[in-house]
Amino acid sequence: MSSHAPQPILLDAVRLSGLLDRIAARIGAAHVRTDAHDLAPHLVEGRGLYQGTTPALVEPANTEEVAFVVAACAEAGVPVVPQGGNTGLVGGQVPFGALLLSLRRLNRVRDLDPVDLTVVAEAGCTLYQVQQAAEGAGCLFPLSIGSEGSCQIGGNLSTNAGGTAVLRYGNMRELTFGLEVVLPDGRIWNGLSRLRKDNTGYALKDLFIGAEGTLGIITAAVLRLFPAPRARATALLGIADPETALSLFRRLRNAAGDSLTGFEIMPDFGMEIVLKHMPGSVRALAERHPWYVLAELTSTRPNDDLSQLALDTFEAAFEAGEIEDAVVGSSEAQCDALWKLREDMSDAQKFEGGSIKHDVSVPVSKVPYFIAEANRLCEAHMPGIRICAFGHMGDGNIHYNLSQPEGMDKAAYLATWEEFNRIVHDLVASLGGSISAEHGIGILKREELPMYKDKVALELMAAIKRAVDPRGLSNPGKVLLD
């Protein structure tokens, strides 16, 4: 790994006991958990990279209770780590001696307005819950990620989540009009604005989106909705290489415009391990191909014949030698099955031994060069390494994951994580890219951040942190080095 866990924070036992009694009196003793069995699921993140510690897990029910807990902790000098669905991939949600504050009980959809096209959701709502609320009103909340059944809105905001529809709709920052935030001293900032235009000063919401809880705890948000799509076409295409994928992307975008809502790239190795390991997976094309593209078109106009538009575009692409084979889903079930091949790719890698993962972004035009050059460098560094470079080509975000050579010891392989980080991240930086496209910094990348982030940007980030959280009590040890 590229970053070691912070040293656990040691808290005064007497002071802590009084603090927990005070919190229990306000939010209820049943919602102050100290039993090791209750704490255990909250102290390790999904990849098992970090094992945390905490004296207690507290579960306030509303914004006022969150503010009370945070104010009491500030008075006692006790740091607080907020946690949503615990689906984060960089360790930002893991406490190391700090009090752990769960947002799961803040799970109300407070309001939904189909005229304003907004929904006001609390931080503990799951992404799926918000998607369903929007659908029930004939609207769309377009954020879509693999963990949407368990990840929570607060975490999506705190990591500026992206997903498969950023190409058309943007990431979480673009999907948010306003926030409600509990600051590190316990004050509540009510910024729940529904306005599309408001030039009355600094855009404060953007400080907290992507801050991973280091500047305060998001308790609610005004999220942007869209008219629900009424036509859809999903296609899986067999292609020769990422350069061909880029040509196809340009062709399809020129033909479909904003109707192109998803454009994903996948390698043969990734497709084969999905078919090998994931139940219900079926080969969609007759033959294997070196690379695959999953493309989706959607429209709010029910009479738009997107399937025909796709077929016409693919016919021209065939003639230009850009496509080797293609299938267009003929039903919602078939479209969903094609997406499942892509969505299962991360989980399928678990069955192939150790995996060193990189969540990176480069300009879309540089994606083919990045993949080719990164493959060359990584294969030269470790012959036999198996590369699974896949993801959101339409917005430049590639999950550049490296599975261990067959037969290699897993621990010995994972010990080379930092070596491959230097190879991959140096290349990304040389192309004007980012070492974290959508997962955040957390613990995993905090020691790398100074290597790649502009010095002045880091100074500004540190100044903001000191101004908003001068005692360093809000999610300490994350994003910025102490």
XYZ file of C-alpha atoms in Angstrom:
482
model
C 0.000 0.000 0.000
C 1.083 3.582 -0.534
C 0.138 4.915 2.903
C 0.324 3.526 6.394
C -2.506 3.846 8.899
C -2.306 6.785 11.327
C -1.138 6.117 14.869
C -4.171 5.390 17.097
C -5.357 8.358 19.168
C -5.196 7.770 22.941
C -8.119 9.247 24.859
C -8.435 9.912 28.583
C -10.665 7.166 29.995
C -12.392 9.311 32.628
C -13.102 12.139 30.206
C -14.335 9.671 27.607
C -16.685 7.960 30.055
C -18.290 11.262 30.975
C -18.624 12.192 27.311
C -20.348 8.937 26.411
C -22.741 9.285 29.356
C -23.619 12.775 28.192
C -24.207 11.623 24.612
C -26.294 8.643 25.756
C -28.508 10.934 27.799
C -29.275 12.930 24.643
C -29.565 10.318 21.869
C -30.419 7.229 23.938
C -28.147 4.598 25.452
C -29.143 2.077 22.763
C -27.435 4.284 20.204
C -24.086 4.485 21.962
C -22.416 1.166 21.178
C -19.237 -0.028 22.846
C -19.513 -3.813 22.504
C -16.659 -5.216 20.388
C -19.065 -7.382 18.374
C -21.158 -4.323 17.445
C -18.105 -2.286 16.525
C -16.289 -4.891 14.450
C -18.104 -4.432 11.091
C -17.438 -0.688 11.203
C -13.698 -0.911 11.803
C -12.505 -2.542 8.591
C -13.045 -1.346 5.033
C -14.080 -3.564 2.141
C -10.622 -4.489 0.875
C -9.304 -5.341 4.340
C -6.433 -2.858 4.003
C -7.038 -1.105 7.333
C -8.187 -2.246 10.767
C -9.463 0.627 12.889
C -10.199 1.189 16.566
C -12.804 3.289 18.358
C -14.067 3.625 21.930
C -17.674 3.834 20.730
C -20.043 4.039 17.809
C -22.733 6.697 18.210
C -25.876 6.837 16.077
C -27.680 10.197 16.217
C -31.107 10.378 14.600
C -31.163 13.898 13.177
C -29.050 16.937 12.435
C -29.591 18.449 15.875
C -28.339 15.271 17.553
C -25.309 15.187 15.260
C -24.575 18.778 16.245
C -24.916 17.927 19.940
C -22.502 14.993 19.645
C -19.947 17.014 17.677
C -20.165 19.984 20.061
C -19.750 17.708 23.079
C -16.739 16.029 21.473
C -15.228 19.410 20.641
C -15.641 20.519 24.239
C -13.927 17.322 25.426
C -11.232 17.477 22.746
C -12.311 14.119 21.279
C -11.958 13.648 17.495
C -14.878 12.344 15.421
C -14.935 10.190 12.277
C -18.213 10.139 10.282
C -19.229 6.921 8.564
C -21.938 6.139 6.035
C -22.319 2.743 4.390
C -18.636 1.847 4.938
C -18.148 1.205 1.219
C -15.249 3.640 0.728
C -12.130 2.328 -0.993
C -9.370 4.548 0.448
C -9.897 4.155 4.204
C -11.409 7.579 4.816
C -14.233 6.088 6.906
C -12.007 4.072 9.269
C -11.389 5.501 12.784
C -8.066 5.155 14.587
C -9.000 5.843 18.181
C -11.529 8.566 17.362
C -15.237 8.397 18.171
C -17.152 6.868 15.253
C -20.360 8.637 14.235
C -22.766 6.697 12.037
C -25.208 8.595 9.817
C -27.427 5.566 9.164
C -30.399 6.905 11.174
C -30.481 10.139 9.174
C -32.290 8.338 6.392
C -35.275 10.482 5.430
C -36.100 11.901 2.034
C -37.309 15.231 3.348
C -38.768 16.596 0.143
C -39.002 15.931 -3.589
C -40.137 18.573 -6.064
C -40.682 17.396 -9.664
C -41.080 21.000 -10.843
C -37.823 22.256 -9.359
C -36.342 18.833 -10.163
C -34.804 18.563 -6.699
C -34.783 16.078 -3.853
C -33.735 16.871 -0.295
C -32.154 13.735 1.158
C -30.457 13.115 4.485
C -26.929 11.802 4.563
C -27.895 8.306 5.722
C -30.189 7.622 2.764
C -28.771 4.934 0.529
C -28.146 5.901 -3.064
C -30.700 3.300 -4.146
C -33.302 4.878 -1.841
C -32.839 8.241 -3.538
C -32.906 6.654 -6.994
C -36.223 4.962 -6.137
C -37.733 8.136 -4.703
C -36.864 9.946 -7.919
C -38.255 7.152 -10.061
C -41.514 7.227 -8.102
C -41.932 10.866 -9.096
C -41.176 10.195 -12.770
C -37.657 11.601 -12.412
C -34.076 10.372 -12.524
C -31.238 10.743 -10.045
C -28.435 9.649 -12.370
C -25.580 8.746 -10.016
C -24.951 5.020 -10.475
C -22.168 3.011 -8.827
C -21.703 -0.635 -7.956
C -22.404 -0.196 -4.232
C -25.612 1.805 -4.677
C -27.630 -0.579 -2.517
C -25.490 0.110 0.565
C -23.502 3.308 0.014
C -25.028 6.430 1.507
C -25.561 9.931 0.164
C -23.281 11.485 2.777
C -20.417 9.289 1.648
C -21.189 9.921 -2.019
C -20.924 13.643 -1.339
C -17.838 13.372 0.844
C -15.949 11.514 -1.890
C -17.510 13.396 -4.832
C -18.631 10.059 -6.261
C -18.640 9.542 -10.019
C -19.816 6.284 -11.569
C -20.988 5.269 -15.001
C -23.062 8.321 -16.033
C -20.570 11.167 -15.449
C -20.190 11.490 -19.224
C -23.734 12.869 -19.448
C -24.662 14.113 -15.977
C -21.433 14.891 -14.120
C -20.248 13.653 -10.747
C -21.738 14.353 -7.329
C -20.518 17.951 -7.291
C -22.512 18.692 -10.449
C -25.547 16.902 -8.997
C -25.757 19.014 -5.825
C -27.415 22.391 -5.303
C -27.024 22.763 -1.545
C -25.849 21.166 1.693
C -26.532 21.065 5.396
C -23.310 20.578 7.385
C -22.376 20.246 11.039
C -19.086 22.062 11.514
C -16.285 20.745 13.771
C -17.397 23.005 16.652
C -21.009 21.796 16.463
C -22.518 24.727 14.590
C -24.972 23.902 11.799
C -24.538 25.517 8.389
C -27.880 25.508 6.573
C -26.995 25.767 2.920
C -29.943 23.775 1.585
C -30.483 26.022 -1.409
C -32.469 24.871 -4.446
C -31.283 27.757 -6.576
C -29.557 27.331 -9.891
C -28.286 30.898 -9.709
C -26.891 32.407 -6.512
C -23.899 34.762 -6.735
C -23.861 35.915 -3.106
C -20.325 34.914 -2.225
C -18.164 31.816 -2.016
C -19.573 28.461 -3.171
C -19.281 26.922 0.288
C -20.856 23.626 -0.681
C -17.868 22.849 -2.865
C -15.578 22.983 0.175
C -17.379 20.050 1.768
C -18.044 17.926 -1.324
C -14.968 15.743 -1.731
C -13.495 16.761 1.654
C -14.080 13.258 3.100
C -15.428 14.570 6.399
C -12.264 16.526 7.231
C -14.086 19.889 7.319
C -17.371 18.823 8.892
C -20.186 16.296 8.658
C -22.709 16.549 5.829
C -26.178 15.780 7.200
C -28.430 16.559 4.212
C -28.294 17.756 0.626
C -30.429 19.233 -2.119
C -29.742 16.987 -5.098
C -30.465 17.611 -8.745
C -32.994 15.468 -10.607
C -33.637 15.045 -14.325
C -36.601 13.955 -16.425
C -36.677 10.164 -16.538
C -35.391 8.523 -19.741
C -38.128 6.940 -21.836
C -35.970 5.296 -24.482
C -32.802 3.254 -24.056
C -30.325 1.315 -26.158
C -27.390 -0.644 -24.729
C -24.706 -2.285 -26.864
C -21.647 -4.446 -26.297
C -18.993 -4.195 -28.999
C -15.905 -6.283 -29.666
C -12.938 -4.158 -30.737
C -9.196 -4.437 -31.322
C -7.694 -1.874 -28.935
C -8.302 1.322 -26.913
C -7.279 3.513 -29.854
C -10.162 2.015 -31.818
C -12.413 2.597 -28.812
C -11.537 6.304 -28.907
C -12.446 6.524 -32.597
C -15.712 4.750 -31.879
C -16.404 7.115 -28.963
C -15.999 10.145 -31.219
C -18.226 8.592 -33.880
C -20.969 7.691 -31.432
C -20.834 11.042 -29.630
C -21.106 12.916 -32.937
C -24.119 10.818 -33.912
C -25.947 10.747 -30.569
C -24.872 13.943 -28.787
C -26.071 14.052 -25.186
C -27.999 10.835 -25.714
C -24.682 9.040 -25.195
C -24.837 8.548 -21.415
C -22.318 5.744 -20.904
C -19.158 4.577 -22.640
C -17.161 1.881 -20.815
C -14.062 -0.025 -21.911
C -13.103 -3.550 -20.783
C -10.200 -5.881 -21.623
C -10.477 -9.521 -22.623
C -8.877 -10.613 -19.330
C -11.565 -8.782 -17.373
C -14.374 -10.246 -19.455
C -13.035 -13.783 -19.115
C -12.743 -13.674 -15.317
C -16.297 -12.342 -15.080
C -17.544 -15.237 -17.214
C -15.435 -17.657 -15.175
C -16.338 -16.552 -11.660
C -19.581 -14.554 -11.556
C -22.862 -16.515 -11.403
C -25.307 -15.876 -14.201
C -22.751 -14.348 -16.556
C -23.221 -15.284 -20.213
C -20.940 -14.565 -23.162
C -22.778 -11.931 -25.197
C -20.678 -12.114 -28.375
C -19.900 -15.262 -30.342
C -16.114 -14.890 -30.153
C -13.520 -13.462 -27.777
C -12.101 -10.049 -28.579
C -9.018 -8.199 -27.320
C -11.178 -5.362 -25.954
C -14.838 -4.516 -25.457
C -16.912 -1.351 -25.306
C -20.213 -1.054 -23.465
C -22.182 1.929 -24.754
C -25.542 3.247 -23.646
C -27.881 5.763 -25.259
C -30.888 7.229 -23.463
C -33.524 9.819 -24.305
C -36.493 11.450 -22.587
C -38.426 11.195 -25.871
C -40.253 7.849 -25.983
C -40.407 7.751 -29.779
C -36.667 8.117 -30.292
C -35.431 4.956 -31.986
C -32.082 4.749 -30.236
C -31.517 1.145 -31.250
C -31.711 2.103 -34.915
C -29.435 5.086 -34.316
C -26.934 2.775 -32.679
C -27.168 0.193 -35.470
C -26.701 2.834 -38.173
C -23.661 4.183 -36.350
C -22.222 0.706 -35.845
C -22.700 -0.128 -39.514
C -20.521 2.830 -40.442
C -18.032 1.785 -37.755
C -17.903 -1.746 -39.206
C -17.097 -0.336 -42.613
C -14.324 1.772 -41.053
C -12.866 -1.287 -39.330
C -13.604 -0.022 -35.816
C -15.869 -2.891 -34.727
C -15.320 -6.645 -34.939
C -18.726 -7.689 -33.551
C -21.663 -6.083 -31.754
C -24.887 -6.873 -29.953
C -27.651 -4.419 -29.034
C -29.938 -5.374 -26.161
C -33.488 -5.990 -27.375
C -35.132 -5.736 -23.939
C -34.544 -4.128 -20.547
C -33.425 -7.506 -19.220
C -30.841 -7.897 -21.988
C -29.561 -4.350 -21.452
C -29.207 -5.029 -17.728
C -27.373 -8.287 -18.450
C -24.851 -6.448 -20.611
C -24.263 -3.944 -17.814
C -23.814 -6.757 -15.314
C -20.773 -7.971 -17.266
C -19.171 -4.589 -16.615
C -20.407 -4.154 -13.031
C -19.092 -7.570 -11.926
C -15.548 -6.892 -13.117
C -14.245 -5.562 -9.791
C -15.634 -8.475 -7.769
C -14.371 -11.050 -10.278
C -10.788 -9.955 -9.681
C -10.973 -11.159 -6.067
C -10.902 -14.753 -7.310
C -7.636 -14.227 -9.166
C -5.450 -13.540 -6.112
C -3.908 -10.241 -5.085
C -4.964 -7.130 -6.953
C -3.186 -3.766 -6.916
C -5.746 -1.130 -7.840
C -5.474 2.365 -9.258
C -8.365 4.799 -9.700
C -6.915 7.319 -12.144
C -8.047 9.815 -14.743
C -6.387 11.353 -17.783
C -7.775 13.501 -20.607
C -10.071 11.342 -22.728
C -7.810 11.800 -25.739
C -4.891 10.334 -23.742
C -6.630 7.150 -22.537
C -5.290 4.852 -25.306
C -1.705 6.051 -24.826
C -1.995 5.755 -21.046
C -3.215 2.155 -21.205
C -0.604 1.090 -23.775
C 2.309 2.745 -21.974
C 1.211 1.654 -18.498
C 0.863 -1.913 -19.768
C 4.356 -1.802 -21.243
C 5.916 -0.433 -18.069
C 4.098 -2.779 -15.688
C 4.764 -5.888 -17.783
C 8.450 -4.956 -17.968
C 8.569 -4.480 -14.193
C 6.893 -7.822 -13.467
C 6.573 -10.335 -16.323
C 3.393 -12.380 -16.038
C 1.369 -9.661 -14.340
C -2.248 -9.702 -15.515
C -3.663 -6.287 -16.308
C -7.330 -5.396 -15.967
C -7.656 -1.819 -17.212
C -11.339 -0.956 -17.443
C -13.805 1.774 -16.669
C -15.333 5.027 -17.735
C -13.500 5.848 -20.945
C -16.058 8.495 -21.836
C -14.903 10.688 -18.928
C -11.241 9.587 -18.835
C -11.475 7.538 -15.607
C -9.732 4.153 -15.824
C -9.576 1.581 -13.050
C -6.087 0.338 -13.757
C -5.991 -2.873 -11.744
C -3.157 -5.371 -11.680
C -3.771 -9.023 -10.794
C -0.855 -11.055 -9.539
C 1.017 -13.452 -11.846
C -0.395 -16.952 -11.645
C 1.332 -18.980 -8.947
C 2.925 -16.000 -7.174
C 2.566 -15.628 -3.418
C -0.184 -13.109 -2.694
C 1.590 -11.352 0.181
C 4.804 -11.048 -1.798
C 2.869 -9.563 -4.689
C 0.963 -7.024 -2.591
C 4.272 -5.905 -1.066
C 5.072 -4.373 -4.481
C 2.067 -2.015 -4.331
C 4.184 1.124 -3.897
C 6.452 0.146 -6.774
C 3.506 -0.055 -9.150
C 2.031 3.163 -7.742
C 5.182 4.995 -8.813
C 5.008 3.510 -12.299
C 1.315 4.185 -12.844
C 0.964 7.485 -11.017
C 4.105 9.022 -12.513
C 2.720 8.252 -15.953
C -0.682 9.675 -15.029
C 0.930 12.876 -13.759
C 2.985 13.237 -16.943
C -0.263 13.207 -18.928
C -1.928 15.882 -16.794
C -4.083 13.327 -14.979
C -5.166 12.625 -11.407
C -4.148 9.820 -9.034
C -7.708 9.753 -7.676
C -10.568 10.078 -10.129
C -13.558 9.166 -7.964
C -12.515 7.219 -4.842
C -10.879 10.040 -2.882
C -7.606 10.281 -0.948
C -8.433 8.972 2.543
C -5.448 7.196 4.069
C -4.466 5.194 1.015
C -3.158 8.105 -1.034
C -2.474 10.837 1.519
C 1.307 10.279 1.458
C 1.300 10.367 -2.327
C -0.776 13.519 -2.612
C 2.164 15.918 -2.011
C 4.071 14.195 -4.820
C 1.442 15.041 -7.425
C -0.684 17.934 -6.149
C 0.318 21.512 -6.856
C 2.192 22.990 -3.877
C 0.014 26.089 -3.719
C -3.126 23.931 -3.873
C -1.863 21.940 -0.883
C -1.132 25.155 1.020
C -4.656 26.414 0.313
C -6.156 23.086 1.424
C -4.164 23.195 4.665
C -5.213 26.807 5.290
C -8.881 25.906 4.823
C -8.485 22.960 7.194
C -6.890 25.180 9.867
C -9.617 27.805 9.466
C -12.563 25.425 9.662
C -11.106 22.797 12.006
C -8.256 24.471 13.927
C -8.002 21.646 16.487
C -7.962 18.899 13.873
C -10.904 16.985 15.381
C -12.844 16.242 12.179
C -11.734 12.931 10.647
C -8.073 13.359 11.638
C -5.304 11.757 9.618
C -7.253 11.701 6.355
C -6.522 13.458 3.036
C -3.788 15.771 4.381
C -0.700 14.672 6.237
C -0.584 15.964 9.807
